[in-house]
Short mmCIF file of C-alpha atoms and ligand atoms in Angstrom, two decimals:
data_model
loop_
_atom_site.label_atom_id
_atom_site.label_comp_id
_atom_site.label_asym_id
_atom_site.label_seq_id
_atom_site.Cartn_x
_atom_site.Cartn_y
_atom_site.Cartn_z
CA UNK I 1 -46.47 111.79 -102.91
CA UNK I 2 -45.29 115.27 -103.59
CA UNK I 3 -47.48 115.54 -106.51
CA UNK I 4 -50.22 114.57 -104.66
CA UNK I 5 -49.82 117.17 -101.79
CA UNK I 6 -49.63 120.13 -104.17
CA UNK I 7 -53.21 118.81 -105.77
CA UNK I 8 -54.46 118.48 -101.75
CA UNK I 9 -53.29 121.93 -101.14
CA UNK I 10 -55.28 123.34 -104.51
CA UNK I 11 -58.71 121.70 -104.12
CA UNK I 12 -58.10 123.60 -100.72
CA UNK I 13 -57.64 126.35 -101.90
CA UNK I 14 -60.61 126.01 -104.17
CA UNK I 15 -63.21 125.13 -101.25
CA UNK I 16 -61.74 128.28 -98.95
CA UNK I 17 -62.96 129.81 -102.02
CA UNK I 18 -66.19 129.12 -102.54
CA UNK I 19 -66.83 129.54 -98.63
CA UNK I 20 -65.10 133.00 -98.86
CA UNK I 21 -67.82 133.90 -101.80
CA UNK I 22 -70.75 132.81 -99.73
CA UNK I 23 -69.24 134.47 -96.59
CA UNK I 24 -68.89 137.75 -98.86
CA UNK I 25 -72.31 137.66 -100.28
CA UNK I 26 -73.80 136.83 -96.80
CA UNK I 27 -72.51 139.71 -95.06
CA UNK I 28 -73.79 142.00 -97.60
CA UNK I 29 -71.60 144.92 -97.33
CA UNK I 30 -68.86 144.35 -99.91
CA UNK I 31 -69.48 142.70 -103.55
CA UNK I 32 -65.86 142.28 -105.49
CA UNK I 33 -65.89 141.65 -108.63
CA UNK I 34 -64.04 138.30 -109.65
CA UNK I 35 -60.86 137.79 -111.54
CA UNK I 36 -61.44 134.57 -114.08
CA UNK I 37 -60.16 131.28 -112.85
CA UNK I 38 -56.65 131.02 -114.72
CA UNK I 39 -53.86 127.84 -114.32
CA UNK I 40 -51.57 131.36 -113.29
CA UNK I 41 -53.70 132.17 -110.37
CA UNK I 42 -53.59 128.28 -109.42
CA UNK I 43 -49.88 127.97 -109.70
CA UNK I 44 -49.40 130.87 -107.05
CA UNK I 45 -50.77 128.97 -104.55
CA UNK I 46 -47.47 129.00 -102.78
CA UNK I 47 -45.18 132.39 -101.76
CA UNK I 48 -42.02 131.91 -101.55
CA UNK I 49 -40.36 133.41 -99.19
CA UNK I 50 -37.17 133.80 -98.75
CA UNK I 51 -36.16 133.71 -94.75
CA UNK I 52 -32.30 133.71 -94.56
CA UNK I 53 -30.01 134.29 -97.64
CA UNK I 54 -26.36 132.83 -97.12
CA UNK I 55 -26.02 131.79 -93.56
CA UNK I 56 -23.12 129.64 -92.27
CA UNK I 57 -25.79 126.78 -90.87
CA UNK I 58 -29.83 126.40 -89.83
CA UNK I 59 -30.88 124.71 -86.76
CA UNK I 60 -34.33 123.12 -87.58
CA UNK I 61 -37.04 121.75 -85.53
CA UNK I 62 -40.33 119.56 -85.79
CA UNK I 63 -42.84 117.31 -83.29
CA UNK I 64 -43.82 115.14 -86.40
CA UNK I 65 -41.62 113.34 -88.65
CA UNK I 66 -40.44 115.28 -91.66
CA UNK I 67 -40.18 114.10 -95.21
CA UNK I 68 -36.83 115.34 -96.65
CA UNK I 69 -37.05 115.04 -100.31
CA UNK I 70 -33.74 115.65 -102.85
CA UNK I 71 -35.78 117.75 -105.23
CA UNK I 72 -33.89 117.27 -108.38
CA UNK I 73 -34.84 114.01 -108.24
CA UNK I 74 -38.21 114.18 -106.19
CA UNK I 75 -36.99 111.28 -104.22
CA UNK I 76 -37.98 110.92 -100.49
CA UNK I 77 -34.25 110.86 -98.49
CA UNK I 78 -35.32 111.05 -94.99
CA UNK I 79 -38.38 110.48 -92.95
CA UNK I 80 -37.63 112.00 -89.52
CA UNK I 81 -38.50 113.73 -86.49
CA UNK I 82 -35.97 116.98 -86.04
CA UNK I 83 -35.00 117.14 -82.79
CA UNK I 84 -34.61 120.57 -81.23
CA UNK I 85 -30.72 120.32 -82.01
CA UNK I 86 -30.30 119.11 -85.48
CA UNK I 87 -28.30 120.99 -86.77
CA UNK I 88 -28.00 121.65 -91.19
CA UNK I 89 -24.93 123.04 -92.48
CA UNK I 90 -23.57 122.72 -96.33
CA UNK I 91 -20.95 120.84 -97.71
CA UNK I 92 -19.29 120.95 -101.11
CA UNK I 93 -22.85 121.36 -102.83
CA UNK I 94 -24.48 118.64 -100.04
CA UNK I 95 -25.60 119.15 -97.09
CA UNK I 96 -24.73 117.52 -93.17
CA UNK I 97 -27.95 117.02 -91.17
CA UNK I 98 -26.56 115.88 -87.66
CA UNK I 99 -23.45 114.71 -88.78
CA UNK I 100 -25.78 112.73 -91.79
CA UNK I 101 -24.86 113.61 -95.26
CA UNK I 102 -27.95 114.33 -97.75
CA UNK I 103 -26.43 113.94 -101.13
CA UNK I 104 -28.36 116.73 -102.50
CA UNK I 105 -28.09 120.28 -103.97
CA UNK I 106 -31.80 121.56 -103.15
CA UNK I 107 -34.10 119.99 -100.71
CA UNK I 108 -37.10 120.29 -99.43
CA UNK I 109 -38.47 119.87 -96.18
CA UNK I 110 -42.29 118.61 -95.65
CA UNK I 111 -43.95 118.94 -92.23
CA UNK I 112 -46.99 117.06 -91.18
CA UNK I 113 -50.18 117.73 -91.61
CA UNK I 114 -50.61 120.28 -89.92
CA UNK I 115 -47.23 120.82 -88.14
CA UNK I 116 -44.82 122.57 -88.63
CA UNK I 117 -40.81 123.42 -88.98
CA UNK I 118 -39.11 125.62 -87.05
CA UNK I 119 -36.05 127.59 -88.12
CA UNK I 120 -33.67 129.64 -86.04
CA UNK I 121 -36.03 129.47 -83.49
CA UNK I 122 -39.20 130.40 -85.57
CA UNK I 123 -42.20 128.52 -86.16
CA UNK I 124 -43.27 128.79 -90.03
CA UNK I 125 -46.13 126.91 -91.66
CA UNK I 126 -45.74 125.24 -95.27
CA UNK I 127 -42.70 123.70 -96.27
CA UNK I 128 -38.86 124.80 -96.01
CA UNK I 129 -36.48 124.10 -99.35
CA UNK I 130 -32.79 124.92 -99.09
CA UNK I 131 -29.86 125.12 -101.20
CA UNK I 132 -26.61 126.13 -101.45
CA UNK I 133 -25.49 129.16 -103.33
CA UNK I 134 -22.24 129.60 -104.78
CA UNK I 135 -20.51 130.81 -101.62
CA UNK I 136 -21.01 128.06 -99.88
CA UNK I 137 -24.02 129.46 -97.25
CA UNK I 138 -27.90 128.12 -97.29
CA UNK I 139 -30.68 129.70 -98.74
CA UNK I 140 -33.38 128.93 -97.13
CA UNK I 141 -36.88 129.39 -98.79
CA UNK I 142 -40.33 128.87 -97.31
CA UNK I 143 -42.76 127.53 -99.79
CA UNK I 144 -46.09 128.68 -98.10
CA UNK I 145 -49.97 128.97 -98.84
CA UNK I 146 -50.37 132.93 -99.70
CA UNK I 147 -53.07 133.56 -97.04
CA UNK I 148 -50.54 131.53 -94.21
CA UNK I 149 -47.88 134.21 -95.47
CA UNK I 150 -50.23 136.73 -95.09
CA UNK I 151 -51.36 136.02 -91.56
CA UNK I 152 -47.10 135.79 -90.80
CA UNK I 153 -46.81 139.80 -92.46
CA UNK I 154 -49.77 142.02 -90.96
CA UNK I 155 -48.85 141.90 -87.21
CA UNK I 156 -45.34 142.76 -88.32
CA UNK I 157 -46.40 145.87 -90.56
CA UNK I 158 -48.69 147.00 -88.24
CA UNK I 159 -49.93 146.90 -84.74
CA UNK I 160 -53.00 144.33 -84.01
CA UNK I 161 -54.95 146.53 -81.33
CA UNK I 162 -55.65 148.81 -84.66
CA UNK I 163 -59.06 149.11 -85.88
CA UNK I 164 -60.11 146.04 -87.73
CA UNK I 165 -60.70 147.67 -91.11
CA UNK I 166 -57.48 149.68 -91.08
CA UNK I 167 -55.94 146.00 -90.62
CA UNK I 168 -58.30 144.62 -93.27
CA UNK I 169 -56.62 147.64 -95.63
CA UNK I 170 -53.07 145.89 -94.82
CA UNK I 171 -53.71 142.44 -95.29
CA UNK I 172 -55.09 143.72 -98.92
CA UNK I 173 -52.23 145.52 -99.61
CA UNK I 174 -49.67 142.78 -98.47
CA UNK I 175 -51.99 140.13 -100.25
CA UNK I 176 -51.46 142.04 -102.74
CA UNK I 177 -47.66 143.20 -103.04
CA UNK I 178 -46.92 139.85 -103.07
CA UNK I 179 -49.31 138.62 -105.87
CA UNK I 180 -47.65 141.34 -107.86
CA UNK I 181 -44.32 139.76 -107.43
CA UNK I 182 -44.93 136.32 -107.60
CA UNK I 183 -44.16 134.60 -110.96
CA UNK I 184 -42.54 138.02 -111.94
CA UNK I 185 -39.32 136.16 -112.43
CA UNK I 186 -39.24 132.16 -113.60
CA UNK I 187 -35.88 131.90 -112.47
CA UNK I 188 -36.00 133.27 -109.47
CA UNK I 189 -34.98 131.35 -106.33
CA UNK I 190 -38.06 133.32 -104.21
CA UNK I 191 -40.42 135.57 -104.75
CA UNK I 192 -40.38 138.33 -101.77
CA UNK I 193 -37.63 138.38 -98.71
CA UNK I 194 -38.88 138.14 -94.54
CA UNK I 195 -37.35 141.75 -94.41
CA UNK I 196 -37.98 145.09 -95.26
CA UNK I 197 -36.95 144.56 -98.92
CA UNK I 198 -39.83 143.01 -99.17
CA UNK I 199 -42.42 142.84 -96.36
CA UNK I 200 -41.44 141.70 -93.09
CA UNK I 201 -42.43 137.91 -92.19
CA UNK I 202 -41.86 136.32 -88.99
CA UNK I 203 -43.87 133.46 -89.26
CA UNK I 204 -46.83 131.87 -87.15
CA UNK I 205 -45.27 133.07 -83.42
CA UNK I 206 -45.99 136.64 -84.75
CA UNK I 207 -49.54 136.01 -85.34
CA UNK I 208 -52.52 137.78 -83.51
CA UNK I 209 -55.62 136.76 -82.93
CA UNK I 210 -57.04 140.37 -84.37
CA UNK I 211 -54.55 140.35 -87.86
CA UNK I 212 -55.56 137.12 -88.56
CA UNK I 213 -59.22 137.80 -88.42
CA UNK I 214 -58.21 140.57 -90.77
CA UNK I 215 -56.77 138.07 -93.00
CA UNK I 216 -59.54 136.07 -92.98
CA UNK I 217 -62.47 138.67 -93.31
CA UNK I 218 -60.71 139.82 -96.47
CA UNK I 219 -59.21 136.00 -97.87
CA UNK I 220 -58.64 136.11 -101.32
CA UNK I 221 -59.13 139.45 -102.19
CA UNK I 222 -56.76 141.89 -104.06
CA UNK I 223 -56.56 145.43 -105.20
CA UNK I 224 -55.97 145.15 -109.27
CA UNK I 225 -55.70 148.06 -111.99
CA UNK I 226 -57.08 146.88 -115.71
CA UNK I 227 -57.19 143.55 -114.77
CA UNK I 228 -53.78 143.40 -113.31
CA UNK I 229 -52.32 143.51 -109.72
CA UNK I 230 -51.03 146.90 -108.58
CA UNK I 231 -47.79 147.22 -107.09
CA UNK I 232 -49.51 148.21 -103.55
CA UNK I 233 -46.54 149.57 -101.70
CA UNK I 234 -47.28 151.29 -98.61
CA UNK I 235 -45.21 153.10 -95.79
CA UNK I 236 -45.59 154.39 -91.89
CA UNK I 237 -46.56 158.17 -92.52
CA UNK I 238 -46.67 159.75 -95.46
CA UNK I 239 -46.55 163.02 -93.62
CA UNK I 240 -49.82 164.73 -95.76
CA UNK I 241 -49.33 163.54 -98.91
CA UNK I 242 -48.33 160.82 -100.41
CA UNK I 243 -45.74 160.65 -102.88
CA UNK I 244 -45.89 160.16 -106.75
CA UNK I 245 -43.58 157.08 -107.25
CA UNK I 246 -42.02 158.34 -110.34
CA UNK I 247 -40.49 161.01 -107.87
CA UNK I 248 -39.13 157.94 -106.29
CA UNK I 249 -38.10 155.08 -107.91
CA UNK I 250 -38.51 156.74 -111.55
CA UNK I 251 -41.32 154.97 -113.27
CA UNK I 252 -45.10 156.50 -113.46
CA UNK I 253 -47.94 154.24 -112.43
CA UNK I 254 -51.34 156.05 -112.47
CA UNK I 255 -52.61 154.73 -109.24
CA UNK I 256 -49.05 155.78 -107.36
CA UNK I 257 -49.35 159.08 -108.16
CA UNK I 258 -49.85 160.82 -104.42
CA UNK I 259 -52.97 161.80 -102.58
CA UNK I 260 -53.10 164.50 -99.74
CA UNK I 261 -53.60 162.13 -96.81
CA UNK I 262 -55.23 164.49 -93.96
CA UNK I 263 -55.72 161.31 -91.61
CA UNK I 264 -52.31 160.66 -90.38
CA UNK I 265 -50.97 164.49 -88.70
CA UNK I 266 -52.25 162.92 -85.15
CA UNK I 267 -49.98 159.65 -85.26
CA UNK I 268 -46.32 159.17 -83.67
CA UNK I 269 -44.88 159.40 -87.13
CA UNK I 270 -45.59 162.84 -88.53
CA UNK I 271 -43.02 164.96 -87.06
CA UNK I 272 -39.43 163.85 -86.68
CA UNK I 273 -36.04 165.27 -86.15
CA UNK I 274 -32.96 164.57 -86.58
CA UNK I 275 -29.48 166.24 -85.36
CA UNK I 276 -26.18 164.82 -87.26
CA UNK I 277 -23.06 166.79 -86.99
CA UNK I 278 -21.23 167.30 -90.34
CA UNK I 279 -18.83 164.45 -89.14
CA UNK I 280 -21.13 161.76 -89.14
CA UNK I 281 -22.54 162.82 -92.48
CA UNK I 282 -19.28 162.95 -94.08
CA UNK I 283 -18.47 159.17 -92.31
CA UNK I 284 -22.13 158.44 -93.88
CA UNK I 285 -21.85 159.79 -97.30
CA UNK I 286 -17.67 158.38 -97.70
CA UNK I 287 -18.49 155.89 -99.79
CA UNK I 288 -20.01 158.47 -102.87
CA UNK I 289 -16.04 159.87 -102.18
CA UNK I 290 -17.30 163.42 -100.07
CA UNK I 291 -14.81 164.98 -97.57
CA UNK I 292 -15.13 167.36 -95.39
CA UNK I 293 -18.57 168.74 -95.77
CA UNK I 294 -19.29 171.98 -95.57
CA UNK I 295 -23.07 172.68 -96.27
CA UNK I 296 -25.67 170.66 -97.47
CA UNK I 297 -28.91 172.78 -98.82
CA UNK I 298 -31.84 172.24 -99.98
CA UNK I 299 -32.39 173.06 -104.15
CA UNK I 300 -35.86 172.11 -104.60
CA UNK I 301 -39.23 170.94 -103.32
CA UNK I 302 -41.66 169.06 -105.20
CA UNK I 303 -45.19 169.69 -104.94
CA UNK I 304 -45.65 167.31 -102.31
CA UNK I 305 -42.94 169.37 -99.94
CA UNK I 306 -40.48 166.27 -100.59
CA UNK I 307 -37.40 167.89 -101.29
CA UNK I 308 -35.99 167.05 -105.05
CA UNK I 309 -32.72 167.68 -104.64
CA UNK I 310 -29.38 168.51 -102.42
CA UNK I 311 -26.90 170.60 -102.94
CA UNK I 312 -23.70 169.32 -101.28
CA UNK I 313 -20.68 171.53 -100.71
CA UNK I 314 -17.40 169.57 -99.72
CA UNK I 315 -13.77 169.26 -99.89
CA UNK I 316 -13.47 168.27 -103.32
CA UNK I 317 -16.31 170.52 -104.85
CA UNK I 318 -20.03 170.16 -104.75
CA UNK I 319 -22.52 167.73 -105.56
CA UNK I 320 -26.06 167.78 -106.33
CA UNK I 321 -27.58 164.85 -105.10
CA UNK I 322 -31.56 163.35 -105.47
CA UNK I 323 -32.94 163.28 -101.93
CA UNK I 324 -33.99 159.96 -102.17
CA UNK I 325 -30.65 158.49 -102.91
CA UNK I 326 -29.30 161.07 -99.80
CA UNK I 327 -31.89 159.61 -97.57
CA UNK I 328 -30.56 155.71 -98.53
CA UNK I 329 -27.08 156.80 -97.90
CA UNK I 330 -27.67 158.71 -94.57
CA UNK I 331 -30.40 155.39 -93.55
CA UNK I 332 -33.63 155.35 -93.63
CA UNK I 333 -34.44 154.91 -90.51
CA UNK I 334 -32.59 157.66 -89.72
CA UNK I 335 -33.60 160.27 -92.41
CA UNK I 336 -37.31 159.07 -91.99
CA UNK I 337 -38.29 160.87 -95.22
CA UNK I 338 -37.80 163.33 -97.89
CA UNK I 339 -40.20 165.89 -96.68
CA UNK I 340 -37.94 167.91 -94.42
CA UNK I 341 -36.10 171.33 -93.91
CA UNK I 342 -32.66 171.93 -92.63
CA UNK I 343 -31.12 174.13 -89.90
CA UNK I 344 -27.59 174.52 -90.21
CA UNK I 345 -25.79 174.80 -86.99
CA UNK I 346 -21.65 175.09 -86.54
CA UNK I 347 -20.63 171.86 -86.64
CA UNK I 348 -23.98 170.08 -86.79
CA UNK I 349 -27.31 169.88 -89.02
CA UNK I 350 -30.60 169.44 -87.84
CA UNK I 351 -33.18 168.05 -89.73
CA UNK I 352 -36.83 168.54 -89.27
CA UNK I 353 -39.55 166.20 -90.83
CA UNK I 354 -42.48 165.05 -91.48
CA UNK I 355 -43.84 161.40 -92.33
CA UNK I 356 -41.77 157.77 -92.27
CA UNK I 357 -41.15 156.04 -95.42
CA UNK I 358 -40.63 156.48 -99.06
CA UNK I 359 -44.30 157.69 -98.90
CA UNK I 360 -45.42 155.49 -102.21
CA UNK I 361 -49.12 154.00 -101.80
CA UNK I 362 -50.68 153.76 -98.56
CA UNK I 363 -49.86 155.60 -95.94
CA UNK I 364 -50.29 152.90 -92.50
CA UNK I 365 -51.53 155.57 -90.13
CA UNK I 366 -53.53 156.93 -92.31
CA UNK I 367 -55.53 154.03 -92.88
CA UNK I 368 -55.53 153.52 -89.05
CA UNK I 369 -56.79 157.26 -88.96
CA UNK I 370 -59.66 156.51 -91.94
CA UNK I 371 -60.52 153.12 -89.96
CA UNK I 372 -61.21 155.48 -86.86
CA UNK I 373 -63.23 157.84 -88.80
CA UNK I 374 -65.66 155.23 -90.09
CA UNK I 375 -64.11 154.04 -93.31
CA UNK I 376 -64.30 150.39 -94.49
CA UNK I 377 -60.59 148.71 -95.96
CA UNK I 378 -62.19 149.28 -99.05
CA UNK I 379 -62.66 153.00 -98.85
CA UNK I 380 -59.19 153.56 -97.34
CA UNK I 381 -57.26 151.24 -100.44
CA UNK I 382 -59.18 153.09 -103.05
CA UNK I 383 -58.37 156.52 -101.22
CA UNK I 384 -54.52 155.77 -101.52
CA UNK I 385 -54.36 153.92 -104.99
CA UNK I 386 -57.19 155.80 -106.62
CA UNK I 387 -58.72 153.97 -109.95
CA UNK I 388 -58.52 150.56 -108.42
CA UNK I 389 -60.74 147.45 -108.08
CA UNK I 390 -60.63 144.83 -105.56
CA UNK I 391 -61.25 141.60 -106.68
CA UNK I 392 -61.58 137.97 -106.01
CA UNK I 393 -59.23 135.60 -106.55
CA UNK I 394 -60.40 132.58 -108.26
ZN1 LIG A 401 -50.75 159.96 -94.36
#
């Protein structure tokens, strides 16, 4: 049975396919080349995504009767509606559905055809798996066709009254991201998190009409560099330029090597401030052991304007500290980037910048800007990861 839905599920894949090619080809505009038909690029039919990570219990709904299969065994235990109520917590490695015990370590929950499960309150397609992990909370996984996934992401990265080719750009880019992590680990539990960590997912309530047409005008392709798929991060703003990622997160990939952006200055994310007084940044930095700050300057700029470093001068000394790793301790979504200047004040620091994000790959609103000026997704992903090629997946 569950064989026999994963073989469904590919020769679906494979006809979306071929009407993708011919849809392609039709329009006339956009010819990718094709990535060879592989058993790798089969096998990833499914993301998985990881929704919750070690909660205490996970209400779960359904209208049709779901299969609930013990999947070290593959064996069918339950063949139920879920009521609105029911209610899964875990047990000493099992699990109590409604007061039911499923003697099971890892199961998996099968909607349907075409219905669906809801979890905490959110409707996701595919199927649900969840296990225990060695605290004793769930993990709860979605297992879930890549373009489904896809159409759950893009209204959540960005907004769907955007041009359509700036939201053609993201569903690339996301498509992508997550090809690039999926089968990176065999042992992994999931692929990408429903968060930031990853990409945010809400699932099928979060869908719009406009992202998923995205989706669909651009199914099965993906940005790739020498036959591989890039790592397409992206960000808000990149404040006018983008950032070389080795200036980031240490490694050098040629395509993540920064661009000046020029399309984004206009959007609600290129200027920011900030004011902190020297109190909350000493509460914010206490765990790297800093008392009583006394000035924090800036000791270098990249090319880019980023700032390189920090000197910090405290209680105990001074510290010279990569902005990055400042920005992560003060929060991100605080310190929206590295590309600022500071103006001490007596018992405060403000903080003027420019762009949101880490600033690796493509920069959102500048897409969004390159979508208003007449650029095709195409354009605007080979722009921000120069050297590319997007490509068919097979
Ligand atoms: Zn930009």
């Amino acid at each position: 049975m569950f064989r026999t839905s994963i073989i469904a599920l590919t020769l679906g894949m494979m006809l979306i396919s071929a009407c993708a090619t011919t849809h392609a080809k039709r329009k006339g505009a956009f010819y990718p080349a094709r990535i060879p038909a592989s058993s790798e690029t089969q096998r990833l039919a499914n993301v998985r995504v990881a929704l919750f990570q070690s909660i205490p219990r996970l209400r779960v709904a359904s209208k049709e009767p779901v299969k609930i299969y013990d999947m070290n065994t593959r064996s069918m235990m339950a063949d139920s509606v879920l009521k609105e109520e029911s209610q899964l917590t875990p047990r000493n490695q099992h699990f109590m559905l409604n007061g039911q015990t499923l003697l099971a370590q890892k199961i998996r929950l099968v909607p349907a055809e075409k219905d669906f499960i809801k979890c905490n309150g959110q409707r996701f397609r595919g199927q649900i798996e969840v296990s225990c992990n060695a605290r004793g909370g769930l993990l709860v996984v979605n297992f879930v066709p890549l373009e489904e996934y896809v159409k759950g992401v893009v209204p959540n990265e960005v907004q769907g009254n955007w041009p359509l080719e700036a939201l053609k750009a993201q569903a690339v880019a996301a498509r992508t991201f997550t090809l690039s992590r999926m089968g990176s680990s065999a042992n992994a539990e999931f692929d990408v998190e429903a968060n930031t960590n990853s990409q945010v997912y809400r699932g099928m309530d979060s869908e719009r009409e406009a992202t998923n047409q995205a989706v669909e005008g651009t199914a099965h392709l993906a940005a790739t560099y020498q036959g591989r798929f890039i790592s397409a991060f992206y960000h808000s703003n990149c404040g006018g330029h983008t950032a070389d990622v080795r200036n980031v997160w240490g490694n050098d990939i040629v395509y993540l090597k920064g661009v000046a952006c020029g399309f984004c200055d206009d959007s609600p994310h290129y200027n920011w401030s900030l004011t902190l007084s020297l109190k909350e940044i000493t509460n914010l930095l206490s765990q790297r052991n800093i008392e009583f700050i006394r000035s924090i300057e800036v000791m270098g700029r990249l090319p880019d304007n980023r700032v390189l470093s920090l000197e910090i001068v405290h209680g105990g000394g001074k510290e010279i500290m990569k902005a990055p790793a400042f920005r992560m301790l003060l929060g991100p979504e605080r310190l929206k980037s590295t590309n600022f200047e500071i103006t001490p004040n007596a018992k405060s620091l403000v903080f003027k910048g420019k762009g949101w994000g880490h600033g690796v790959g493509l920069c959102q609103e500048g897409a969004y800007g390159m979508a208003r000026a007449g650029y095709g997704f195409s354009e605007i992903l080979e722009y921000y990861y120069p050297g590319i090629e997007i490509k068919f997946l097979e």
